CSV table of C-alpha atoms and ligand atoms in Angstrom, one decimal:
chain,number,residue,atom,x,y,z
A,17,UNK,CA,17.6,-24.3,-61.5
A,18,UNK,CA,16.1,-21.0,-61.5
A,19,UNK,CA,18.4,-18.2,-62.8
A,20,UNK,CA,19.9,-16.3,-60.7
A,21,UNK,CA,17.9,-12.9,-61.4
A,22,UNK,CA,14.7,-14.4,-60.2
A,23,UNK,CA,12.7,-13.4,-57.5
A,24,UNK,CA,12.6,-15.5,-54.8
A,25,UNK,CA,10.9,-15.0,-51.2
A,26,UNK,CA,14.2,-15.1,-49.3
A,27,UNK,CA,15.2,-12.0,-51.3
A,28,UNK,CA,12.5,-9.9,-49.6
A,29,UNK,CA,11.5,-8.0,-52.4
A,30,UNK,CA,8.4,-5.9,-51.7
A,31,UNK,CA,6.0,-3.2,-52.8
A,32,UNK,CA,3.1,-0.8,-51.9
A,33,UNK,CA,0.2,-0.7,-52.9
A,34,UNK,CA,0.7,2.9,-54.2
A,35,UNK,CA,4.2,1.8,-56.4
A,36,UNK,CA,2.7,-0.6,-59.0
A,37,UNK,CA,-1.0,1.1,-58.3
A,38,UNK,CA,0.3,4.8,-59.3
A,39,UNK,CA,-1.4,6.1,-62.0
A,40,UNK,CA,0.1,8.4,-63.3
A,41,UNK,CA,-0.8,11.6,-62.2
A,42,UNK,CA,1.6,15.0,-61.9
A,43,UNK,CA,1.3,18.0,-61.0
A,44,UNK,CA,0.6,18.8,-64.5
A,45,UNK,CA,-1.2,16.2,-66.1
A,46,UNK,CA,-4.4,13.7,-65.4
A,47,UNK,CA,-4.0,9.7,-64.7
A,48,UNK,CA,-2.9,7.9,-67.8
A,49,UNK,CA,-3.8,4.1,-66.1
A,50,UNK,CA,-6.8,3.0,-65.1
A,51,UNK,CA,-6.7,2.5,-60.8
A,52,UNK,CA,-6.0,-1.1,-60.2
A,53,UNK,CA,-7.9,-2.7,-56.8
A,54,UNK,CA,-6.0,-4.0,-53.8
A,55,UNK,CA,-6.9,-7.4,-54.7
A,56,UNK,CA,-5.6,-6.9,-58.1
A,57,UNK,CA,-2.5,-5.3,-57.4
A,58,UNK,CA,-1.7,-8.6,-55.3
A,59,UNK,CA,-2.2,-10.7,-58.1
A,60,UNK,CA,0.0,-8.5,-59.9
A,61,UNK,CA,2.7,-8.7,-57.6
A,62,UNK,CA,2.6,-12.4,-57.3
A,63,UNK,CA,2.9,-13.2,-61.0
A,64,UNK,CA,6.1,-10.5,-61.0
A,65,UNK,CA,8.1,-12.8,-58.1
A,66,UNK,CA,7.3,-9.6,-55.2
A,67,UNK,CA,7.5,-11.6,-51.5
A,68,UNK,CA,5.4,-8.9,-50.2
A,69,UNK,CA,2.9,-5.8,-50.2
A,70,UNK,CA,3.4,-3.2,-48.4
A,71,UNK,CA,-0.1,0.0,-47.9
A,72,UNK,CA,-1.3,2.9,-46.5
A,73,UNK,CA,-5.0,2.8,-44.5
A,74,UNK,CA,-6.2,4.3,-47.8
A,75,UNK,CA,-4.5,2.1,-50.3
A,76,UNK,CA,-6.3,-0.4,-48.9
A,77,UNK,CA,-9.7,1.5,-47.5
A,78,UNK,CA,-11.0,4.7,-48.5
A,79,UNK,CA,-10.8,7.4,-45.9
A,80,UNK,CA,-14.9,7.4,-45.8
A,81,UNK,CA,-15.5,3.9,-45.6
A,82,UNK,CA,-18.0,2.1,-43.3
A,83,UNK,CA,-17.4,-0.7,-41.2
A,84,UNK,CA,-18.6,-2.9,-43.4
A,85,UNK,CA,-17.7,-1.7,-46.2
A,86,UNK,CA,-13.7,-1.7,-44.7
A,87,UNK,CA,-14.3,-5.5,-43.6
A,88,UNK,CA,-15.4,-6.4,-46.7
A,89,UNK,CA,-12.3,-5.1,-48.8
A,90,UNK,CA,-10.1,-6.4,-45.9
A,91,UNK,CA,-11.8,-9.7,-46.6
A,92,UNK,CA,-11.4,-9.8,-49.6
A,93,UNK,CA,-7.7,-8.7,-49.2
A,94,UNK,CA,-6.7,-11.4,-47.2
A,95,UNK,CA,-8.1,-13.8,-49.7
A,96,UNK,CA,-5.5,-12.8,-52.3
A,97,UNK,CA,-3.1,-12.9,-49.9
A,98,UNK,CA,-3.8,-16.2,-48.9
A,99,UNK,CA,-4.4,-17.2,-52.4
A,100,UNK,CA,-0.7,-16.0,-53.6
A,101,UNK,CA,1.4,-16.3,-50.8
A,102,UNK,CA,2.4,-12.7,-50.3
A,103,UNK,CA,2.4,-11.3,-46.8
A,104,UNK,CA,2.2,-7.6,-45.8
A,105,UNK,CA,5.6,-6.7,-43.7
A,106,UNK,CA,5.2,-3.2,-43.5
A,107,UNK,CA,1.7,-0.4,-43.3
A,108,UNK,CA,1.8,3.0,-42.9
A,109,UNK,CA,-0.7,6.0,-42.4
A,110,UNK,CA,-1.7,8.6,-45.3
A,111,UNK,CA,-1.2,12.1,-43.7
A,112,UNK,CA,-1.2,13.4,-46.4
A,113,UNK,CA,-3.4,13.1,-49.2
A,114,UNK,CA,-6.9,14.5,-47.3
A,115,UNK,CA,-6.5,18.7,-47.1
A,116,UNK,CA,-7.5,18.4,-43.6
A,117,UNK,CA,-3.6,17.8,-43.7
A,118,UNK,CA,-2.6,20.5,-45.6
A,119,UNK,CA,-0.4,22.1,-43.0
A,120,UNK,CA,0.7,18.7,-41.3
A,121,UNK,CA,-0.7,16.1,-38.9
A,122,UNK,CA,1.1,15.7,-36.1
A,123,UNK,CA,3.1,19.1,-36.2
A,124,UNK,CA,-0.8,21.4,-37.4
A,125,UNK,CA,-1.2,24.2,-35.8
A,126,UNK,CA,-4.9,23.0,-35.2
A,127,UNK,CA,-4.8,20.3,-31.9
A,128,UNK,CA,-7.4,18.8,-33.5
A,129,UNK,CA,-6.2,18.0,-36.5
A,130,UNK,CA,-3.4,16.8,-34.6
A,131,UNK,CA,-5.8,14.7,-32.2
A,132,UNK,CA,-7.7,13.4,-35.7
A,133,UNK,CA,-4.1,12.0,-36.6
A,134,UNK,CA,-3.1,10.6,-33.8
A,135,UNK,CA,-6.7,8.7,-34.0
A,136,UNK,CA,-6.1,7.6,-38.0
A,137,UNK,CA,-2.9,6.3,-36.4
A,138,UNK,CA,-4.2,3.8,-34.0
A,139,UNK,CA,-6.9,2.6,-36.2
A,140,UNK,CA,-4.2,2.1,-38.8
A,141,UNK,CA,-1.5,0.4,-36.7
A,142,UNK,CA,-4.7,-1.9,-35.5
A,143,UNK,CA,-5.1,-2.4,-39.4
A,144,UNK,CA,-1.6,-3.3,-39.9
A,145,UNK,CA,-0.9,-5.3,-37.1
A,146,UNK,CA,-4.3,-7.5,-38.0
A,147,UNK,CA,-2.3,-8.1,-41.4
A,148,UNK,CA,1.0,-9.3,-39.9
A,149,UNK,CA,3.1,-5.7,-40.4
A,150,UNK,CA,5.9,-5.8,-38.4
A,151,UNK,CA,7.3,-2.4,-39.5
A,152,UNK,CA,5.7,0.7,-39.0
A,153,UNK,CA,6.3,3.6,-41.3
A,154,UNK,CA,5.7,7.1,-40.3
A,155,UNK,CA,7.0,9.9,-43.1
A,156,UNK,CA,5.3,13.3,-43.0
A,157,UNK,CA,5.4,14.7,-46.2
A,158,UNK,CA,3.3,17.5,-44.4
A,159,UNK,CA,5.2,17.8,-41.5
A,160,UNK,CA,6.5,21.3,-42.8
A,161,UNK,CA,5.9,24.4,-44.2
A,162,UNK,CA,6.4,26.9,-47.0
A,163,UNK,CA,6.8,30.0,-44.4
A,164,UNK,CA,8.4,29.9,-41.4
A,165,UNK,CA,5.8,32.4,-40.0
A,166,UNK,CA,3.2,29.7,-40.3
A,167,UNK,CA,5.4,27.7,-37.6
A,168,UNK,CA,7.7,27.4,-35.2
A,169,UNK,CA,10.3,25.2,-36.1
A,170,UNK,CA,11.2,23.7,-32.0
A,171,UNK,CA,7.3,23.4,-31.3
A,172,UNK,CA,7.0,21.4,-34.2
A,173,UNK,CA,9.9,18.6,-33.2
A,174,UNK,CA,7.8,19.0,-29.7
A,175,UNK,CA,4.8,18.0,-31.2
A,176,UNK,CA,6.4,15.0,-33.3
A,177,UNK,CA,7.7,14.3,-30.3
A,178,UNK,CA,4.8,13.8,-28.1
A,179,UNK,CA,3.0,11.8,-30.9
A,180,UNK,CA,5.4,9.2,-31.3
A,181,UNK,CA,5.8,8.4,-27.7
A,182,UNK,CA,2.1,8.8,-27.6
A,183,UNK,CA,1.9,5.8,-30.5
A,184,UNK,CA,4.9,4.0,-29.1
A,185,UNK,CA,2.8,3.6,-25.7
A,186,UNK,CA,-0.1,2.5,-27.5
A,187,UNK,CA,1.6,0.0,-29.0
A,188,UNK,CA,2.8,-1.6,-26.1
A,189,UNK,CA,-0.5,-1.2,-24.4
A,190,UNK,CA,-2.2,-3.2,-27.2
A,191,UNK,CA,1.0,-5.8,-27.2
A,192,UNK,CA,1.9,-5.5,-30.3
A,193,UNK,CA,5.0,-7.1,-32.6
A,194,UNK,CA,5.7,-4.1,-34.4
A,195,UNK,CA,8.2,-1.4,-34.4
A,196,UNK,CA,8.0,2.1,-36.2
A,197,UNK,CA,10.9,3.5,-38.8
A,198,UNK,CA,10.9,7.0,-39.7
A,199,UNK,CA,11.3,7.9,-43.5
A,200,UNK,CA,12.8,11.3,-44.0
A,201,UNK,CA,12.2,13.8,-47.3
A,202,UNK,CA,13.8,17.5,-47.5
A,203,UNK,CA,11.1,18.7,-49.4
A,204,UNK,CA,7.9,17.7,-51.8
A,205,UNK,CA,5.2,18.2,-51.3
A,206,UNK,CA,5.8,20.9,-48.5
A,207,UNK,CA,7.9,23.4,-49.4
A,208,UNK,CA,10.4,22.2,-46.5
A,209,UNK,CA,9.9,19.3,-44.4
A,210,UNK,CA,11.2,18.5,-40.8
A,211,UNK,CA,13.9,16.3,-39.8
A,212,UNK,CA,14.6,16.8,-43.2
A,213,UNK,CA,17.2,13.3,-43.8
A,214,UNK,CA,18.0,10.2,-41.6
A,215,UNK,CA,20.5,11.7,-39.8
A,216,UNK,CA,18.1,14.5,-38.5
A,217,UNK,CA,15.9,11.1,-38.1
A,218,UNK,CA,18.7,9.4,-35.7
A,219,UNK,CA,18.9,12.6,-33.7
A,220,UNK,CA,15.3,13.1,-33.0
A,221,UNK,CA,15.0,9.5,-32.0
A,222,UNK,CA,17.5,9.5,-29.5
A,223,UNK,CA,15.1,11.6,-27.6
A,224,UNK,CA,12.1,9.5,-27.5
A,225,UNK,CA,10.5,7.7,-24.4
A,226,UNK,CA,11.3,4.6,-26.8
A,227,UNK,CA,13.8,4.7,-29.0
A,228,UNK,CA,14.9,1.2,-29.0
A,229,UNK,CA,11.1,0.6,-31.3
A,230,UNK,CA,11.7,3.9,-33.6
A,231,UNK,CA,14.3,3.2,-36.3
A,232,UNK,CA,14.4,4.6,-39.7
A,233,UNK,CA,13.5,4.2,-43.4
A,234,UNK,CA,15.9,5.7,-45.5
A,235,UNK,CA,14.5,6.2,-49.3
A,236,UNK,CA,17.3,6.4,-51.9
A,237,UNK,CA,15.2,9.5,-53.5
A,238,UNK,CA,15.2,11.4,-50.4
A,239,UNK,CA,18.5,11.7,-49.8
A,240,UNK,CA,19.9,12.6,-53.5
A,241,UNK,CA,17.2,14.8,-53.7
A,242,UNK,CA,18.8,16.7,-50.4
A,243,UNK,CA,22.7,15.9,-52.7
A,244,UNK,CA,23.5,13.5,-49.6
A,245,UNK,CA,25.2,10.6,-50.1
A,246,UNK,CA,22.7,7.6,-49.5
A,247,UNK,CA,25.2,4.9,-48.5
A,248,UNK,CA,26.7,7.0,-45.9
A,249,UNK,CA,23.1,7.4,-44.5
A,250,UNK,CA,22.5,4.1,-44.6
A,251,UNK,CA,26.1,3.1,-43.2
A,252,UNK,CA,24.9,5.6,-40.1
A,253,UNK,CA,21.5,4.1,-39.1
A,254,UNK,CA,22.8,0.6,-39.6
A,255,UNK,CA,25.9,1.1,-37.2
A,256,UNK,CA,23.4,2.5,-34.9
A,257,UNK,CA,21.2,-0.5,-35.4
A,258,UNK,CA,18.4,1.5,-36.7
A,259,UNK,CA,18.1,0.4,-40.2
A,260,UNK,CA,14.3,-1.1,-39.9
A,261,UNK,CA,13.2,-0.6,-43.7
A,262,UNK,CA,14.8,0.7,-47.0
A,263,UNK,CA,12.8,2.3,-49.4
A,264,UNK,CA,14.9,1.5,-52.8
A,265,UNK,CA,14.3,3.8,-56.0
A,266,UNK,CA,16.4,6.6,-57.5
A,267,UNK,CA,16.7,10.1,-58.7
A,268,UNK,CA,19.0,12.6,-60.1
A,269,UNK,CA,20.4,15.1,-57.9
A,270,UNK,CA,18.8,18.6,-57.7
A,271,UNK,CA,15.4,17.1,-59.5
A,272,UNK,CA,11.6,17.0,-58.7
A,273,UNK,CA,10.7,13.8,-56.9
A,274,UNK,CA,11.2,11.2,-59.5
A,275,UNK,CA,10.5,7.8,-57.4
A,276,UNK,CA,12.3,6.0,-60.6
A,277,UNK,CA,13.3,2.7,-60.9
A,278,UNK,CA,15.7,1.4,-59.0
A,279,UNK,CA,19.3,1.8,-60.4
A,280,UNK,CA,17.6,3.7,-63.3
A,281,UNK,CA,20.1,6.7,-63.1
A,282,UNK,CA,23.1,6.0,-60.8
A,283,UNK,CA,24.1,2.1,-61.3
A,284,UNK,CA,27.3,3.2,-59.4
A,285,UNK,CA,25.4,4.1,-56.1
A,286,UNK,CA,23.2,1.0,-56.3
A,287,UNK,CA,26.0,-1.2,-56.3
A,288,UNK,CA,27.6,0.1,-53.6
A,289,UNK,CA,24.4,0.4,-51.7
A,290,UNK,CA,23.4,-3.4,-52.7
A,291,UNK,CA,26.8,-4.6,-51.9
A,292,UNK,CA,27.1,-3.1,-48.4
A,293,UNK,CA,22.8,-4.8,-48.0
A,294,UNK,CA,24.6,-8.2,-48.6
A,295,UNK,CA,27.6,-7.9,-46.6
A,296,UNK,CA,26.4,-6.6,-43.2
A,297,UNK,CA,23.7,-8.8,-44.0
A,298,UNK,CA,20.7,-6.8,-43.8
A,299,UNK,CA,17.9,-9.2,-43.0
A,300,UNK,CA,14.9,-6.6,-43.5
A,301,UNK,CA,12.3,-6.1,-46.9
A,302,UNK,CA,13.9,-4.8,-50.0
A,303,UNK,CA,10.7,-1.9,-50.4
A,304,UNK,CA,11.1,-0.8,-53.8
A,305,UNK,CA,9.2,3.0,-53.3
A,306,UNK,CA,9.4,3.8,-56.7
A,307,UNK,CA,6.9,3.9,-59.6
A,308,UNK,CA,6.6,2.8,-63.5
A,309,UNK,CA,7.4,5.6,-65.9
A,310,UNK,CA,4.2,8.0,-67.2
A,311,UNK,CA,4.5,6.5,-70.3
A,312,UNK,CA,3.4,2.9,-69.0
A,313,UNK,CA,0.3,0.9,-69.5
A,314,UNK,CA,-0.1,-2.4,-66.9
A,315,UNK,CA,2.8,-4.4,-69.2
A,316,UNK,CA,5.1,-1.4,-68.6
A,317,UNK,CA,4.1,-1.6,-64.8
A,318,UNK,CA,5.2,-5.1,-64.8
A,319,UNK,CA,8.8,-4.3,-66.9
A,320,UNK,CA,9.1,-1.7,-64.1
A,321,UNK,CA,8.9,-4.0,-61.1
A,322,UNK,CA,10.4,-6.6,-62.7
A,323,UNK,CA,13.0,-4.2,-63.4
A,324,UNK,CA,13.7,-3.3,-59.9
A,325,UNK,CA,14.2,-6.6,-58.6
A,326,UNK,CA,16.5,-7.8,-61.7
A,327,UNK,CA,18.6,-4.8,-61.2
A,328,UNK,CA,19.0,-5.6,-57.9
A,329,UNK,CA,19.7,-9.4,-58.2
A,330,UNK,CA,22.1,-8.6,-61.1
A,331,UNK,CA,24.1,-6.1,-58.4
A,332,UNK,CA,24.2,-8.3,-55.8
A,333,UNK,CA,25.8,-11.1,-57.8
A,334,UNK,CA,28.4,-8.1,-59.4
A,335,UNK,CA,28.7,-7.4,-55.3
A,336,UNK,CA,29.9,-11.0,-55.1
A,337,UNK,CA,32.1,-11.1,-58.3
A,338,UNK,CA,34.0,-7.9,-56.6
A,339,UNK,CA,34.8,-9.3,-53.4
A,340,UNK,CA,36.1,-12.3,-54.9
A,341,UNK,CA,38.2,-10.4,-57.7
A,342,UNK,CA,41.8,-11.2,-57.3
A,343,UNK,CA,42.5,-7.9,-58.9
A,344,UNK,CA,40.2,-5.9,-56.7
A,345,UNK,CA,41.2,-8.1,-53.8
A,346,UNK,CA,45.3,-7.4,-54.3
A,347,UNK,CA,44.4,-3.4,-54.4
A,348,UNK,CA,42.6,-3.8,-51.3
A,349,UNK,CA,45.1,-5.5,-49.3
A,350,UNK,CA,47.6,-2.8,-51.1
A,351,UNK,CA,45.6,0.1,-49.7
A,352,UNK,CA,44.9,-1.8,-46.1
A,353,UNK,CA,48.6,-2.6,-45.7
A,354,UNK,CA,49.7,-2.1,-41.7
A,355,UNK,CA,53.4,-2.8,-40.7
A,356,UNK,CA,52.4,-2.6,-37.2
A,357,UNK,CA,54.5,0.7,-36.0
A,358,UNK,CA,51.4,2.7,-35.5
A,359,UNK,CA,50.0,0.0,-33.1
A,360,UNK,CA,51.2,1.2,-29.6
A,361,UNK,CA,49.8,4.7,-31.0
A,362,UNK,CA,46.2,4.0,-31.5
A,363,UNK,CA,43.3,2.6,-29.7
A,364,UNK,CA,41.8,4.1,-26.2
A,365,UNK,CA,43.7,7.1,-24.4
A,366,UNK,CA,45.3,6.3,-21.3
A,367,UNK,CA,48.2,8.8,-20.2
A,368,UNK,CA,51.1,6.4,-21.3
A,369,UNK,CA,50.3,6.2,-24.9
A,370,UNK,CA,49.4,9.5,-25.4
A,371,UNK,CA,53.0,10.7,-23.7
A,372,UNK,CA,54.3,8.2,-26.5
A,373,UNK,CA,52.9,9.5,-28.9
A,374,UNK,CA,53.7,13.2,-28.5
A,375,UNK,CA,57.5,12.5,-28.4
A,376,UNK,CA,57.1,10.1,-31.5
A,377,UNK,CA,58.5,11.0,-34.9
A,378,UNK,CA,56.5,10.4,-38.0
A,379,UNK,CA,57.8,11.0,-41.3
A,380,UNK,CA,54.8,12.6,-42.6
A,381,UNK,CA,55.9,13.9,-46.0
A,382,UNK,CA,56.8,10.4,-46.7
A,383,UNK,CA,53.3,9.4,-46.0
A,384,UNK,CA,51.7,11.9,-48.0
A,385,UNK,CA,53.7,11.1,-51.3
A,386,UNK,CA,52.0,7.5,-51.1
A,387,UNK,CA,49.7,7.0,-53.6
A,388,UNK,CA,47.1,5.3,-52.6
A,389,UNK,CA,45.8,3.5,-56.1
A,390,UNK,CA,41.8,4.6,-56.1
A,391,UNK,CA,42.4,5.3,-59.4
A,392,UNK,CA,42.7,1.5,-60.6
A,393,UNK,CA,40.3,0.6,-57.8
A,394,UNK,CA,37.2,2.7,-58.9
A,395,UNK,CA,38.5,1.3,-62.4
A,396,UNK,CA,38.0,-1.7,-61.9
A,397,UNK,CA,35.0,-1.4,-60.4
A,398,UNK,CA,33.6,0.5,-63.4
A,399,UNK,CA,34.4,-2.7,-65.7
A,400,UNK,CA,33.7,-5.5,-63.4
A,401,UNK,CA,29.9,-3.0,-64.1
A,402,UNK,CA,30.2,-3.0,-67.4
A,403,UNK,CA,30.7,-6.8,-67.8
A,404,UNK,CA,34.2,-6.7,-69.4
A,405,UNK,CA,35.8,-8.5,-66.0
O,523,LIG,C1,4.7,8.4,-50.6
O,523,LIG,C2,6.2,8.8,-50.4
O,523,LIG,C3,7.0,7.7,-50.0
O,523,LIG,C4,6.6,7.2,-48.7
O,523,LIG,C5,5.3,6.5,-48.6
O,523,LIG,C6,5.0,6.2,-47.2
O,523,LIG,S1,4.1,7.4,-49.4
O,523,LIG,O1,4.6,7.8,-51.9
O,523,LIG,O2,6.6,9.4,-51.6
O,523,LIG,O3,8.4,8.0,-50.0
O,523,LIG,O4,7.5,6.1,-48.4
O,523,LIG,O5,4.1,7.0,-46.6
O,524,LIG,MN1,9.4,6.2,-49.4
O,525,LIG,MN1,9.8,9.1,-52.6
């Protein structure tokens, strides 16, 4: 039997192209691996357990490729695909990377820049959909600015706006299977970003032409990195039915973008994110968005993804061990505990109950002298981590 840390397909473990195929660059210093081809980075992810690949247009085809060139790597894509198993559940669009995007794509100043992205779109939603993606990722990274002179801030959720219906129509038009989720960033590498977290995300797709296809992908990273708390976010969108994608990592607060492994610097908030995955059952991929440590050569690329998905694995089963703690369980019931007299209170409003209510007598400094035990909860839940439950 294989353990219980291993990989499997049902797990939905997945990867881009640009996680295990970063090489190292920063702002400060040159590559430190050697680029690893599309083809090769499958191979890769087949021999670590990945289910899937995820890619940009570009991870896969350069930006100045020629049809044949682009039908050749695709070829030869598919190949590896076919030859390990993986599938691609998720593509995306660089609008980004190219300084023809240096002051956004769908919210430039210049239409036709804005035109010239809404073109890279299609052709790579036709990409993705010809590979079996059946999420669509949009995040802007240049979608802001550094002054707010450059831009005004409404025209620019106008402009987002109109390009997302514009995509989601073109969608339907071509009949495709797929459905887009929005990935928000505060900041990096514009100096501010719109719809800067996945509860600006929610808002804006509310107002879409759409909005039953838009959902969102919340990235661990992203949120810390704006000091939110990433399971409330994630809580949010899936409530709303909105959680499409999850791009797993992690960061310290109040840091650069560090993309680390995940559960590499707050094992506490992975839990609780894992654990909440498993028990609404959350069906989508497990995208780890997250790359090896500078120091890395292609072994250290391997420990890193291999990392991510043991780290998970491990959590989920410590997500199992807590619900059925008999400890844990006690406290719960101990903190849940209901004799029923607040019943007739709560629930709807109708006139009756709320007449009730206002001529009912609570003993409220009783109440507040409870103590409610977190203390020994959190505890516990700090040993049953640490492996001494
Ligand atoms: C980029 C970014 C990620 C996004 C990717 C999708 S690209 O690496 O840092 O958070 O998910 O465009
Ligand atoms: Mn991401
Ligand atoms: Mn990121």
């Amino acid at each position: 039997m294989p353990s219980p840390y291993t990989p499997q397909p049902h797990h939905r473990f997945t990867f881009g192209l640009w996680t295990v195929g970063n090489i190292g660059r920063d702002p400060f210093g040159e590559p430190v691996r050697a680029p690893l081809s599309p083809v090769q980075i499958v191979h890769l992810l087949a021999e670590v357990g990945a289910y899937g690949v995820n890619l940009h247009d570009n991870d896969l085809v350069p930006i100045d490729a020629t049809p044949g060139q682009r039908d050749r790597i695709v070829a030869a894509f598919r190949q590896a695909l076919a030859e390990t198993g993986l599938v691609v559940p998720m593509a995306t669009t660089n609008l980004f990377s190219h300084p023809v995007f240096k002051d956004g794509a769908f919210t430039s100043n210049d239409p036709r820049v804005r035109a010239f992205a809404l073109q890279k779109t299609m052709r790579a939603i036709d990409l993705g959909a010809a590979l079996g993606a059946q999420i669509y990722v949009f995040w802007g990274g240049r979608e802001g600015v550094e002054t707010d002179a450059a831009k005004d801030p409404v025209l620019a959720i106008h402009r987002t706006r109109e390009a997302m219906n514009f995509l989601c129509e073109y969608v339907l038009d071509q009949g495709y299977d797929l459905r887009f989720a929005l990935e928000a960033k505060p900041n990096e590498p514009r100096a501010d970003i719109y719809n800067a977290t996945t509860g600006h995300m929610l808002a804006f797709i509310a107002t879409l032409d759409h909005p039953e296809m838009v959902g969102v992908n919340p990235e661990v990273a992203h949120e810390h990195m704006a000091g939110l708390n990433f399971l409330h976010n994630v809580a949010q969108a899936w409530e709303a039915g909105k959680l499409f994608h999850i791009d797993l990592n992690d960061q310290a607060f109040g840091r650069y973008d560090q993309d680390f492994r995940f559960g590499a610097v707050n094992l506490k908030a992975a839990f609780f994110l894992v654990k909440f995955l498993e028990d609404v059952g959350y069906a989508g991929s497990r995208h780890f968005d997250a790359h090896a440590y500078r120091s890395e050569d292609e072994a250290g690329v391997k420990d890193f993804a291999r990392g991510c998905m043991r780290t998970y694995l491990i959590l989920k089963e410590k997500a199992a061990a807590w619900n059925a703690d008999p400890e844990i369980q006690a406290l719960l019931a101990e903190i849940h505990q209901d004799d029923g007299s607040a019943a007739p209170f709560l629930g709807a409003y109708n006139r009756a109950r709320a007449d009730d209510l206002k001529a009912a007598t609570f003993d409220y400094q009783a109440l507040a002298a409870r103590g409610l035990r977190y203390e020994r909860l959190d505890q516990l839940t700090i040993e049953l981590l640490l492996g001494v439950r």
